[in-house]
Amino acid sequence: MNNNEIMALDHEYIMATYGRLPIAPMKGKNATMVDADGKTFIDFTSGIGVNSLGYCDDEWIAAVEAQLTKLQHMCNYYYCENAGLVAKWLVELSGMSKVFFGNSGAEANEGAIKLARKYSYDKYKDGRSTIVSLKSSFHGRTITTLAATGQDVFHQYFYPFTEGFKYVPANDYDAIAAACTDDVCAVIAEPIQGEGGVNVLDIDYVKKLRALCDEHDILLIFDEVQTGIGRTGKFFAHEYFGVKPDIMTLAKGLGGGLPIGVFIAGEKCCDTLGSGMHGTTFGSNPVVCAGALNVLERVSKPEFLDEVTKKGKYLCDKLMSYSPSKVVGVRGKGLMIGFQVSGNPKDYLHDCADKGLLVLTAGSDVIRLLPPLTISYDEIDKGVAILADVLK
Ligand SMILES: *Cc1c(COP(=O)(O)O)cnc(C)c1O
């Protein structure tokens, strides 16, 4: 099938929940993708930060295939070696204590919220279930994670939403200090807001927030679904702040392209959820965990992370040198990059795609770049040349 035929099929049989571009990706290698019409694109999206090792990385494929031909799934009545190994990596890298395996970012956050409420219930009983979230945040699409998302546009149609969330502006310490009243059990925040506009939290703010949470026994949840797994040049973005969360969620880049979402609990609350209190059929799937293991083994290497930082800087510098007047408000870390544009950022998406480059938007006026962490300098050069051409 060509692009048009695939689009027609989609329009007839798939719910129209996405504003898709007229492109049907068919195959790829690293940050280069070919669509069903045979057109080649440079990919600065990595499937929204999912394909951390790019398209069809040979080593990753070998790891996944090896497991696929042994055993594809087993239920959580039994133990899974790959899941144990992934959890060991995550615990050692984060300095936290225990992991729960799910399948997506929303599910990871949903579980983190359950854990936080149970922790508080066990210790203080009723009346302490409120969770403070930041404005412009994004935490997922389930009824509860929509409620956790601090953007009014997500609080429509699907009433009633889960109760017990309140929202404060990011980087405003007085606001969050005032919001952390006796009914609050947790604060949830992305270290760098992704969907909301690539907004980096201030170091000082996060340090003070950590102290505030400690003072009131409020659990600090970092949603690192987008920022984790090397995306920012540190393995976890919160390493930039020098503080640790009580609960961290991860998803997107962890499986290298396979669906996985986890929440990790620190010492304080790692035994809060006991037998029968949480679960999911597909969680800790051995094939998915084989992909995640390969991602962890490679992305956690200091040399790999240094390259992510270098490439991010190279990309930004190059872009600035082409079109300094058009690229304003550049922010982010590593290969999580945002900058402001005038007009609707979606228009740029289409213009870039026409010229053979895939980019993302964020917030109302931001172009967001999340290339695969393994993108080559040659692919960066090609992509930036197209972007500069569109911006001028
Ligand atoms: C993408 C994202 C989610 C939701 O993840 P899904 O896998 O789409 O459910 C949650 N939080 C953040 C920060 C995200 O970027």
mmCIF file of C-alpha atoms and ligand atoms in Angstrom:
data_model
loop_
_atom_site.group_PDB
_atom_site.id
_atom_site.type_symbol
_atom_site.label_atom_id
_atom_site.label_comp_id
_atom_site.label_asym_id
_atom_site.label_seq_id
_atom_site.Cartn_x
_atom_site.Cartn_y
_atom_site.Cartn_z
ATOM 1 C CA MET A 1 0.000 0.000 0.000
ATOM 2 C CA ASN A 2 1.057 3.588 -0.536
ATOM 3 C CA ASN A 3 0.474 6.539 1.821
ATOM 4 C CA ASN A 4 -2.949 7.343 0.373
ATOM 5 C CA GLU A 5 -4.200 3.778 0.608
ATOM 6 C CA ILE A 6 -3.017 3.447 4.211
ATOM 7 C CA MET A 7 -4.635 6.779 5.078
ATOM 8 C CA ALA A 8 -7.942 5.680 3.533
ATOM 9 C CA LEU A 9 -7.847 2.451 5.537
ATOM 10 C CA ASP A 10 -7.161 4.402 8.727
ATOM 11 C CA HIS A 11 -9.937 6.921 8.080
ATOM 12 C CA GLU A 12 -12.439 4.143 7.534
ATOM 13 C CA TYR A 13 -11.592 1.868 10.456
ATOM 14 C CA ILE A 14 -9.676 3.793 13.134
ATOM 15 C CA MET A 15 -11.158 6.387 15.485
ATOM 16 C CA ALA A 16 -10.083 9.857 14.475
ATOM 17 C CA THR A 17 -8.410 10.718 17.802
ATOM 18 C CA TYR A 18 -5.129 11.888 16.242
ATOM 19 C CA GLY A 19 -4.425 14.797 13.913
ATOM 20 C CA ARG A 20 -2.061 12.777 11.753
ATOM 21 C CA LEU A 21 0.254 14.018 9.008
ATOM 22 C CA PRO A 22 -0.184 12.341 5.586
ATOM 23 C CA ILE A 23 2.769 9.997 6.112
ATOM 24 C CA ALA A 24 2.846 6.225 6.727
ATOM 25 C CA PRO A 25 6.281 5.244 8.069
ATOM 26 C CA MET A 26 7.330 1.811 6.800
ATOM 27 C CA LYS A 27 10.961 1.222 7.692
ATOM 28 C CA GLY A 28 13.887 2.974 9.248
ATOM 29 C CA LYS A 29 17.502 2.905 10.392
ATOM 30 C CA ASN A 30 18.681 5.064 13.255
ATOM 31 C CA ALA A 31 17.165 8.545 12.661
ATOM 32 C CA THR A 32 16.273 7.978 9.009
ATOM 33 C CA MET A 33 12.805 6.763 8.029
ATOM 34 C CA VAL A 34 11.201 5.805 4.712
ATOM 35 C CA ASP A 35 7.441 6.101 4.208
ATOM 36 C CA ALA A 36 5.054 4.050 2.088
ATOM 37 C CA ASP A 37 5.626 6.318 -0.930
ATOM 38 C CA GLY A 38 9.379 5.742 -0.695
ATOM 39 C CA LYS A 39 10.141 9.237 0.624
ATOM 40 C CA THR A 40 13.022 9.557 3.119
ATOM 41 C CA PHE A 41 12.796 11.612 6.322
ATOM 42 C CA ILE A 42 15.191 12.637 9.061
ATOM 43 C CA ASP A 43 13.436 11.881 12.328
ATOM 44 C CA PHE A 44 13.761 14.382 15.191
ATOM 45 C CA THR A 45 10.853 12.715 17.073
ATOM 46 C CA SER A 46 11.966 9.115 17.812
ATOM 47 C CA GLY A 47 8.250 8.339 18.181
ATOM 48 C CA ILE A 48 7.997 10.926 21.007
ATOM 49 C CA GLY A 49 11.165 9.842 22.742
ATOM 50 C CA VAL A 50 10.470 6.121 22.468
ATOM 51 C CA ASN A 51 13.025 4.810 19.963
ATOM 52 C CA SER A 52 15.950 5.751 22.167
ATOM 53 C CA LEU A 53 18.375 3.630 20.100
ATOM 54 C CA GLY A 54 16.841 4.743 16.797
ATOM 55 C CA TYR A 55 15.031 2.554 14.309
ATOM 56 C CA CYS A 56 16.066 -1.091 14.076
ATOM 57 C CA ASP A 57 19.264 -1.047 16.084
ATOM 58 C CA ASP A 58 21.018 -4.366 15.360
ATOM 59 C CA GLU A 59 22.006 -5.186 18.944
ATOM 60 C CA TRP A 60 18.573 -4.317 20.302
ATOM 61 C CA ILE A 61 16.884 -6.454 17.628
ATOM 62 C CA ALA A 62 19.145 -9.403 18.493
ATOM 63 C CA ALA A 63 18.288 -9.089 22.201
ATOM 64 C CA VAL A 64 14.547 -8.906 21.545
ATOM 65 C CA GLU A 65 14.591 -11.719 18.969
ATOM 66 C CA ALA A 66 16.532 -14.038 21.252
ATOM 67 C CA GLN A 67 13.793 -13.757 23.889
ATOM 68 C CA LEU A 68 10.961 -13.855 21.340
ATOM 69 C CA THR A 69 11.970 -17.298 20.165
ATOM 70 C CA LYS A 70 12.163 -18.662 23.725
ATOM 71 C CA LEU A 71 9.003 -17.451 25.499
ATOM 72 C CA GLN A 72 6.842 -14.455 24.559
ATOM 73 C CA HIS A 73 4.690 -14.014 27.647
ATOM 74 C CA MET A 74 3.838 -15.590 30.954
ATOM 75 C CA CYS A 75 1.477 -14.395 33.673
ATOM 76 C CA ASN A 76 2.508 -12.774 36.907
ATOM 77 C CA TYR A 77 1.726 -15.962 38.861
ATOM 78 C CA TYR A 78 5.357 -16.781 38.094
ATOM 79 C CA TYR A 79 8.755 -15.088 38.133
ATOM 80 C CA CYS A 80 10.435 -13.359 35.189
ATOM 81 C CA GLU A 81 14.236 -13.257 34.935
ATOM 82 C CA ASN A 82 14.360 -10.334 32.485
ATOM 83 C CA ALA A 83 12.055 -8.227 34.652
ATOM 84 C CA GLY A 84 14.255 -8.934 37.673
ATOM 85 C CA LEU A 85 17.328 -7.846 35.738
ATOM 86 C CA VAL A 86 15.657 -4.652 34.453
ATOM 87 C CA ALA A 87 14.513 -3.822 37.988
ATOM 88 C CA LYS A 88 18.052 -4.383 39.330
ATOM 89 C CA TRP A 89 19.439 -1.916 36.765
ATOM 90 C CA LEU A 90 16.797 0.675 37.569
ATOM 91 C CA VAL A 91 17.289 0.359 41.319
ATOM 92 C CA GLU A 92 21.078 0.584 41.032
ATOM 93 C CA LEU A 93 20.964 3.546 38.640
ATOM 94 C CA SER A 94 18.401 5.487 40.686
ATOM 95 C CA GLY A 95 19.478 4.593 44.213
ATOM 96 C CA MET A 96 15.829 3.798 44.878
ATOM 97 C CA SER A 97 14.419 0.509 46.146
ATOM 98 C CA LYS A 98 11.722 -1.359 44.220
ATOM 99 C CA VAL A 99 10.050 -1.414 40.811
ATOM 100 C CA PHE A 100 6.536 -2.151 39.514
ATOM 101 C CA PHE A 101 6.116 -3.050 35.834
ATOM 102 C CA GLY A 102 3.255 -1.745 33.678
ATOM 103 C CA ASN A 103 2.871 -0.895 30.020
ATOM 104 C CA SER A 104 2.650 2.867 29.513
ATOM 105 C CA GLY A 105 3.381 6.246 31.011
ATOM 106 C CA ALA A 106 -0.185 6.892 32.092
ATOM 107 C CA GLU A 107 -0.317 3.527 33.810
ATOM 108 C CA ALA A 108 2.971 4.211 35.580
ATOM 109 C CA ASN A 109 1.625 7.510 36.924
ATOM 110 C CA GLU A 110 -1.689 5.924 37.851
ATOM 111 C CA GLY A 111 0.229 3.359 39.924
ATOM 112 C CA ALA A 112 2.418 6.041 41.493
ATOM 113 C CA ILE A 113 -0.733 7.902 42.567
ATOM 114 C CA LYS A 114 -2.208 4.745 44.105
ATOM 115 C CA LEU A 115 1.042 4.098 45.941
ATOM 116 C CA ALA A 116 1.198 7.654 47.313
ATOM 117 C CA ARG A 117 -2.392 7.526 48.554
ATOM 118 C CA LYS A 118 -1.904 4.129 50.167
ATOM 119 C CA TYR A 119 1.306 5.257 51.887
ATOM 120 C CA SER A 120 -0.555 8.161 53.407
ATOM 121 C CA TYR A 121 -3.623 6.086 54.308
ATOM 122 C CA ASP A 122 -1.493 3.501 56.105
ATOM 123 C CA LYS A 123 0.190 6.173 58.194
ATOM 124 C CA TYR A 124 -2.437 8.881 58.662
ATOM 125 C CA LYS A 125 -5.775 7.298 57.613
ATOM 126 C CA ASP A 126 -8.458 9.399 55.869
ATOM 127 C CA GLY A 127 -8.362 13.015 54.725
ATOM 128 C CA ARG A 128 -4.890 13.098 53.255
ATOM 129 C CA SER A 129 -5.331 12.043 49.635
ATOM 130 C CA THR A 130 -4.748 15.316 47.747
ATOM 131 C CA ILE A 131 -1.980 15.481 45.168
ATOM 132 C CA VAL A 132 -0.436 18.757 44.057
ATOM 133 C CA SER A 133 0.438 19.015 40.384
ATOM 134 C CA LEU A 134 2.013 21.769 38.295
ATOM 135 C CA LYS A 135 0.291 23.867 35.661
ATOM 136 C CA SER A 136 1.282 22.976 32.089
ATOM 137 C CA SER A 137 2.133 19.449 33.198
ATOM 138 C CA PHE A 138 1.152 16.292 31.354
ATOM 139 C CA HIS A 139 0.713 12.955 33.095
ATOM 140 C CA GLY A 140 -1.428 10.796 30.804
ATOM 141 C CA ARG A 141 -4.864 10.054 29.388
ATOM 142 C CA THR A 142 -6.643 7.860 31.924
ATOM 143 C CA ILE A 143 -9.370 9.539 33.960
ATOM 144 C CA THR A 144 -7.032 9.886 36.947
ATOM 145 C CA THR A 145 -3.921 10.979 35.060
ATOM 146 C CA LEU A 146 -5.991 13.527 33.119
ATOM 147 C CA ALA A 147 -7.041 14.871 36.504
ATOM 148 C CA ALA A 148 -3.362 14.918 37.501
ATOM 149 C CA THR A 149 -2.522 16.888 34.350
ATOM 150 C CA GLY A 150 -2.421 20.607 35.106
ATOM 151 C CA GLN A 151 -4.006 21.888 31.899
ATOM 152 C CA ASP A 152 -7.685 22.893 31.676
ATOM 153 C CA VAL A 153 -8.038 21.637 28.082
ATOM 154 C CA PHE A 154 -7.675 18.093 29.395
ATOM 155 C CA HIS A 155 -10.469 18.534 31.970
ATOM 156 C CA GLN A 156 -13.421 18.384 29.568
ATOM 157 C CA TYR A 157 -16.073 15.868 28.469
ATOM 158 C CA PHE A 158 -15.129 12.885 30.600
ATOM 159 C CA TYR A 159 -16.719 13.792 33.930
ATOM 160 C CA PRO A 160 -16.505 12.914 36.692
ATOM 161 C CA PHE A 161 -12.722 13.047 36.951
ATOM 162 C CA THR A 162 -10.873 11.566 39.920
ATOM 163 C CA GLU A 163 -11.039 13.951 42.861
ATOM 164 C CA GLY A 164 -8.168 15.227 44.915
ATOM 165 C CA PHE A 165 -5.843 17.175 42.634
ATOM 166 C CA LYS A 166 -4.801 20.803 42.820
ATOM 167 C CA TYR A 167 -2.577 22.810 40.541
ATOM 168 C CA VAL A 168 0.052 25.465 41.101
ATOM 169 C CA PRO A 169 2.302 27.345 38.652
ATOM 170 C CA ALA A 170 5.694 25.703 38.089
ATOM 171 C CA ASN A 171 8.763 27.319 39.644
ATOM 172 C CA ASP A 172 6.677 29.304 42.155
ATOM 173 C CA TYR A 173 7.818 28.072 45.546
ATOM 174 C CA ASP A 174 5.434 30.218 47.603
ATOM 175 C CA ALA A 175 2.481 28.843 45.642
ATOM 176 C CA ILE A 176 3.431 25.224 46.224
ATOM 177 C CA ALA A 177 4.302 25.837 49.862
ATOM 178 C CA ALA A 178 0.827 27.333 50.341
ATOM 179 C CA ALA A 179 -0.772 24.403 48.488
ATOM 180 C CA CYS A 180 0.909 21.756 50.647
ATOM 181 C CA THR A 181 -1.753 21.749 53.344
ATOM 182 C CA ASP A 182 -2.632 18.923 55.787
ATOM 183 C CA ASP A 183 -4.721 17.058 53.192
ATOM 184 C CA VAL A 184 -1.782 16.584 50.783
ATOM 185 C CA CYS A 185 -0.044 13.218 50.393
ATOM 186 C CA ALA A 186 2.083 13.874 47.292
ATOM 187 C CA VAL A 187 3.442 16.329 44.747
ATOM 188 C CA ILE A 188 3.834 15.172 41.140
ATOM 189 C CA ALA A 189 6.110 16.978 38.670
ATOM 190 C CA GLU A 190 8.093 16.470 35.498
ATOM 191 C CA PRO A 191 11.704 17.689 35.956
ATOM 192 C CA ILE A 192 11.356 19.155 32.463
ATOM 193 C CA GLN A 193 7.760 19.551 31.282
ATOM 194 C CA GLY A 194 7.571 17.851 27.895
ATOM 195 C CA GLU A 195 4.131 18.238 26.313
ATOM 196 C CA GLY A 196 3.649 21.521 28.188
ATOM 197 C CA GLY A 197 6.460 23.306 26.328
ATOM 198 C CA VAL A 198 9.882 21.918 27.329
ATOM 199 C CA ASN A 199 9.895 23.931 30.564
ATOM 200 C CA VAL A 200 12.848 23.162 32.834
ATOM 201 C CA LEU A 201 12.234 23.375 36.577
ATOM 202 C CA ASP A 202 14.651 25.648 38.480
ATOM 203 C CA ILE A 203 17.284 23.851 40.547
ATOM 204 C CA ASP A 204 16.638 26.023 43.571
ATOM 205 C CA TYR A 205 12.877 25.452 43.335
ATOM 206 C CA VAL A 206 13.277 21.675 43.219
ATOM 207 C CA LYS A 207 15.699 21.641 46.138
ATOM 208 C CA LYS A 208 13.288 23.689 48.246
ATOM 209 C CA LEU A 209 10.375 21.516 47.134
ATOM 210 C CA ARG A 210 12.281 18.421 48.258
ATOM 211 C CA ALA A 211 12.821 19.964 51.686
ATOM 212 C CA LEU A 212 9.165 21.013 51.900
ATOM 213 C CA CYS A 213 8.009 17.480 51.115
ATOM 214 C CA ASP A 214 10.387 16.004 53.694
ATOM 215 C CA GLU A 215 9.141 18.399 56.331
ATOM 216 C CA HIS A 216 5.487 17.356 55.847
ATOM 217 C CA ASP A 217 6.023 13.675 54.924
ATOM 218 C CA ILE A 218 4.620 14.425 51.467
ATOM 219 C CA LEU A 219 5.853 12.029 48.769
ATOM 220 C CA LEU A 220 7.628 13.658 45.837
ATOM 221 C CA ILE A 221 6.789 11.943 42.548
ATOM 222 C CA PHE A 222 8.938 12.713 39.520
ATOM 223 C CA ASP A 223 7.272 11.861 36.252
ATOM 224 C CA GLU A 224 10.324 11.009 34.141
ATOM 225 C CA VAL A 225 8.286 9.263 31.471
ATOM 226 C CA GLN A 226 9.765 11.603 28.862
ATOM 227 C CA THR A 227 12.918 12.909 30.570
ATOM 228 C CA GLY A 228 14.299 9.580 31.844
ATOM 229 C CA ILE A 229 16.583 7.006 30.201
ATOM 230 C CA GLY A 230 19.338 9.340 29.022
ATOM 231 C CA ARG A 231 17.109 11.779 27.147
ATOM 232 C CA THR A 232 18.580 14.818 28.871
ATOM 233 C CA GLY A 233 22.218 13.680 28.955
ATOM 234 C CA LYS A 234 21.875 12.367 32.519
ATOM 235 C CA PHE A 235 20.359 8.949 32.997
ATOM 236 C CA PHE A 236 17.522 10.568 34.987
ATOM 237 C CA ALA A 237 16.779 14.281 34.573
ATOM 238 C CA HIS A 238 16.427 14.762 38.334
ATOM 239 C CA GLU A 239 20.195 14.193 38.626
ATOM 240 C CA TYR A 240 20.547 17.804 37.437
ATOM 241 C CA PHE A 241 18.863 18.951 40.644
ATOM 242 C CA GLY A 242 20.854 16.807 43.054
ATOM 243 C CA VAL A 243 17.683 15.552 44.757
ATOM 244 C CA LYS A 244 15.925 12.201 44.685
ATOM 245 C CA PRO A 245 12.181 11.608 44.409
ATOM 246 C CA ASP A 246 10.254 9.164 46.597
ATOM 247 C CA ILE A 247 8.572 7.725 43.525
ATOM 248 C CA MET A 248 9.697 7.985 39.901
ATOM 249 C CA THR A 249 7.812 6.960 36.778
ATOM 250 C CA LEU A 250 9.452 5.945 33.495
ATOM 251 C CA ALA A 251 8.100 4.733 30.178
ATOM 252 C CA LYS A 252 8.711 6.128 26.686
ATOM 253 C CA GLY A 253 12.416 5.495 26.017
ATOM 254 C CA LEU A 254 12.818 2.546 28.386
ATOM 255 C CA GLY A 255 11.878 -0.269 26.008
ATOM 256 C CA GLY A 256 13.603 1.177 22.952
ATOM 257 C CA GLY A 257 10.284 0.948 21.073
ATOM 258 C CA LEU A 258 8.353 -1.680 22.994
ATOM 259 C CA PRO A 259 5.556 -0.744 25.424
ATOM 260 C CA ILE A 260 6.700 -0.543 29.039
ATOM 261 C CA GLY A 261 6.003 1.785 31.952
ATOM 262 C CA VAL A 262 7.349 1.463 35.468
ATOM 263 C CA PHE A 263 7.157 3.198 38.789
ATOM 264 C CA ILE A 264 10.041 2.960 41.197
ATOM 265 C CA ALA A 265 9.690 3.580 44.908
ATOM 266 C CA GLY A 266 12.343 4.757 47.321
ATOM 267 C CA GLU A 267 13.016 3.171 50.693
ATOM 268 C CA LYS A 268 10.226 5.052 52.443
ATOM 269 C CA CYS A 269 7.376 3.579 50.413
ATOM 270 C CA CYS A 270 8.756 0.543 48.550
ATOM 271 C CA ASP A 271 6.730 -1.941 50.641
ATOM 272 C CA THR A 272 3.475 0.023 50.634
ATOM 273 C CA LEU A 273 1.798 -2.080 47.946
ATOM 274 C CA GLY A 274 1.400 -5.694 49.001
ATOM 275 C CA SER A 275 0.070 -8.838 47.391
ATOM 276 C CA GLY A 276 -3.084 -8.305 45.326
ATOM 277 C CA MET A 277 -3.066 -4.506 45.614
ATOM 278 C CA HIS A 278 -1.875 -3.700 42.125
ATOM 279 C CA GLY A 279 -1.253 -5.614 38.924
ATOM 280 C CA THR A 280 -1.538 -5.832 35.159
ATOM 281 C CA THR A 281 -1.587 -8.758 32.739
ATOM 282 C CA PHE A 282 1.113 -7.559 30.357
ATOM 283 C CA GLY A 283 3.428 -6.106 33.022
ATOM 284 C CA SER A 284 6.979 -7.527 33.124
ATOM 285 C CA ASN A 285 6.611 -9.111 29.686
ATOM 286 C CA PRO A 286 9.911 -10.938 28.974
ATOM 287 C CA VAL A 287 10.283 -9.731 25.351
ATOM 288 C CA VAL A 288 9.666 -6.118 26.295
ATOM 289 C CA CYS A 289 12.060 -6.469 29.224
ATOM 290 C CA ALA A 290 14.730 -7.939 26.889
ATOM 291 C CA GLY A 291 14.505 -4.727 24.846
ATOM 292 C CA ALA A 292 14.655 -2.618 28.000
ATOM 293 C CA LEU A 293 17.709 -4.532 29.265
ATOM 294 C CA ASN A 294 19.603 -3.726 26.085
ATOM 295 C CA VAL A 295 18.619 -0.049 26.358
ATOM 296 C CA LEU A 296 19.726 0.075 30.003
ATOM 297 C CA GLU A 297 23.071 -1.647 29.392
ATOM 298 C CA ARG A 298 23.974 0.843 26.694
ATOM 299 C CA VAL A 299 22.359 4.153 27.617
ATOM 300 C CA SER A 300 23.657 4.009 31.207
ATOM 301 C CA LYS A 301 27.299 4.141 30.031
ATOM 302 C CA PRO A 302 28.856 7.535 30.917
ATOM 303 C CA GLU A 303 30.355 7.795 27.393
ATOM 304 C CA PHE A 304 26.911 7.307 25.872
ATOM 305 C CA LEU A 305 25.372 9.982 28.093
ATOM 306 C CA ASP A 306 28.213 12.412 27.339
ATOM 307 C CA GLU A 307 27.504 11.933 23.630
ATOM 308 C CA VAL A 308 23.822 12.798 24.198
ATOM 309 C CA THR A 309 24.883 16.080 25.817
ATOM 310 C CA LYS A 310 27.382 16.782 23.045
ATOM 311 C CA LYS A 311 24.889 16.059 20.278
ATOM 312 C CA GLY A 312 22.252 18.225 21.923
ATOM 313 C CA LYS A 313 24.660 21.129 22.114
ATOM 314 C CA TYR A 314 25.853 20.524 18.558
ATOM 315 C CA LEU A 315 22.258 20.527 17.278
ATOM 316 C CA CYS A 316 21.350 23.735 19.144
ATOM 317 C CA ASP A 317 24.537 25.570 18.134
ATOM 318 C CA LYS A 318 24.090 24.595 14.509
ATOM 319 C CA LEU A 319 20.459 25.691 14.489
ATOM 320 C CA MET A 320 21.336 29.036 16.095
ATOM 321 C CA SER A 321 24.086 29.624 13.566
ATOM 322 C CA TYR A 322 21.656 29.138 10.685
ATOM 323 C CA SER A 323 18.755 31.198 11.936
ATOM 324 C CA PRO A 324 19.607 33.111 15.117
ATOM 325 C CA SER A 325 16.697 35.534 14.768
ATOM 326 C CA LYS A 326 14.085 32.786 14.294
ATOM 327 C CA VAL A 327 15.189 30.438 17.029
ATOM 328 C CA VAL A 328 14.166 32.085 20.282
ATOM 329 C CA GLY A 329 13.842 30.782 23.812
ATOM 330 C CA VAL A 330 15.866 27.648 23.198
ATOM 331 C CA ARG A 331 15.632 25.372 26.223
ATOM 332 C CA GLY A 332 15.886 21.801 27.379
ATOM 333 C CA LYS A 333 18.768 19.491 28.144
ATOM 334 C CA GLY A 334 20.635 16.947 26.049
ATOM 335 C CA LEU A 335 18.422 15.734 23.217
ATOM 336 C CA MET A 336 15.215 17.176 24.680
ATOM 337 C CA ILE A 337 15.095 20.545 22.979
ATOM 338 C CA GLY A 338 12.417 23.203 22.582
ATOM 339 C CA PHE A 339 12.295 26.660 21.043
ATOM 340 C CA GLN A 340 9.561 29.183 20.387
ATOM 341 C CA VAL A 341 8.098 30.047 17.019
ATOM 342 C CA SER A 342 5.613 32.692 16.004
ATOM 343 C CA GLY A 343 2.273 31.429 14.739
ATOM 344 C CA ASN A 344 0.892 27.928 15.036
ATOM 345 C CA PRO A 345 3.698 25.399 15.603
ATOM 346 C CA LYS A 346 1.623 22.746 13.768
ATOM 347 C CA ASP A 347 2.202 24.659 10.501
ATOM 348 C CA TYR A 348 5.937 24.103 10.926
ATOM 349 C CA LEU A 349 5.310 20.389 11.390
ATOM 350 C CA HIS A 350 3.762 20.198 7.934
ATOM 351 C CA ASP A 351 6.395 22.412 6.289
ATOM 352 C CA CYS A 352 9.221 20.351 7.793
ATOM 353 C CA ALA A 353 7.571 17.075 6.731
ATOM 354 C CA ASP A 354 7.188 18.340 3.164
ATOM 355 C CA LYS A 355 10.942 18.904 3.095
ATOM 356 C CA GLY A 356 11.759 15.569 4.751
ATOM 357 C CA LEU A 357 12.061 16.281 8.490
ATOM 358 C CA LEU A 358 9.885 15.080 11.358
ATOM 359 C CA VAL A 359 9.583 17.339 14.418
ATOM 360 C CA LEU A 360 7.144 17.669 17.353
ATOM 361 C CA THR A 361 5.306 20.533 18.964
ATOM 362 C CA ALA A 362 4.798 21.322 22.648
ATOM 363 C CA GLY A 363 2.636 23.874 24.446
ATOM 364 C CA SER A 364 1.066 26.530 22.237
ATOM 365 C CA ASP A 365 4.123 27.963 20.507
ATOM 366 C CA VAL A 366 7.021 25.536 20.851
ATOM 367 C CA ILE A 367 8.768 23.211 18.412
ATOM 368 C CA ARG A 368 10.072 20.198 20.305
ATOM 369 C CA LEU A 369 12.931 17.979 19.145
ATOM 370 C CA LEU A 370 13.433 14.492 20.604
ATOM 371 C CA PRO A 371 15.765 12.710 18.172
ATOM 372 C CA PRO A 372 16.918 9.183 18.919
ATOM 373 C CA LEU A 373 19.821 9.263 21.389
ATOM 374 C CA THR A 374 21.967 7.477 18.797
ATOM 375 C CA ILE A 375 21.350 10.008 15.996
ATOM 376 C CA SER A 376 24.479 10.532 13.865
ATOM 377 C CA TYR A 377 26.102 13.925 13.314
ATOM 378 C CA ASP A 378 25.346 13.539 9.625
ATOM 379 C CA GLU A 379 21.629 13.056 10.385
ATOM 380 C CA ILE A 380 21.692 16.098 12.695
ATOM 381 C CA ASP A 381 23.297 18.167 9.906
ATOM 382 C CA LYS A 382 20.685 17.106 7.389
ATOM 383 C CA GLY A 383 17.780 17.691 9.767
ATOM 384 C CA VAL A 384 18.983 21.082 10.964
ATOM 385 C CA ALA A 385 19.495 22.252 7.372
ATOM 386 C CA ILE A 386 15.834 21.455 6.638
ATOM 387 C CA LEU A 387 14.643 23.085 9.846
ATOM 388 C CA ALA A 388 16.633 26.249 9.119
ATOM 389 C CA ASP A 389 15.191 26.338 5.618
ATOM 390 C CA VAL A 390 11.622 26.110 6.995
ATOM 391 C CA LEU A 391 12.269 28.750 9.666
ATOM 392 C CA LYS A 392 13.553 31.344 7.180
HETATM 393 C C1 LIG B 1 3.945 10.679 27.335
HETATM 394 C C2 LIG B 1 3.865 11.064 28.760
HETATM 395 C C3 LIG B 1 2.962 10.420 29.627
HETATM 396 C C4 LIG B 1 1.959 9.407 29.160
HETATM 397 O O1 LIG B 1 2.561 8.275 28.649
HETATM 398 P P1 LIG B 1 1.701 7.220 27.777
HETATM 399 O O2 LIG B 1 2.659 6.119 27.504
HETATM 400 O O3 LIG B 1 1.255 7.952 26.548
HETATM 401 O O4 LIG B 1 0.549 6.811 28.609
HETATM 402 C C5 LIG B 1 3.005 10.761 30.966
HETATM 403 N N1 LIG B 1 3.874 11.677 31.425
HETATM 404 C C6 LIG B 1 4.744 12.314 30.623
HETATM 405 C C7 LIG B 1 5.710 13.291 31.188
HETATM 406 C C8 LIG B 1 4.769 12.034 29.260
HETATM 407 O O5 LIG B 1 5.618 12.679 28.456
#
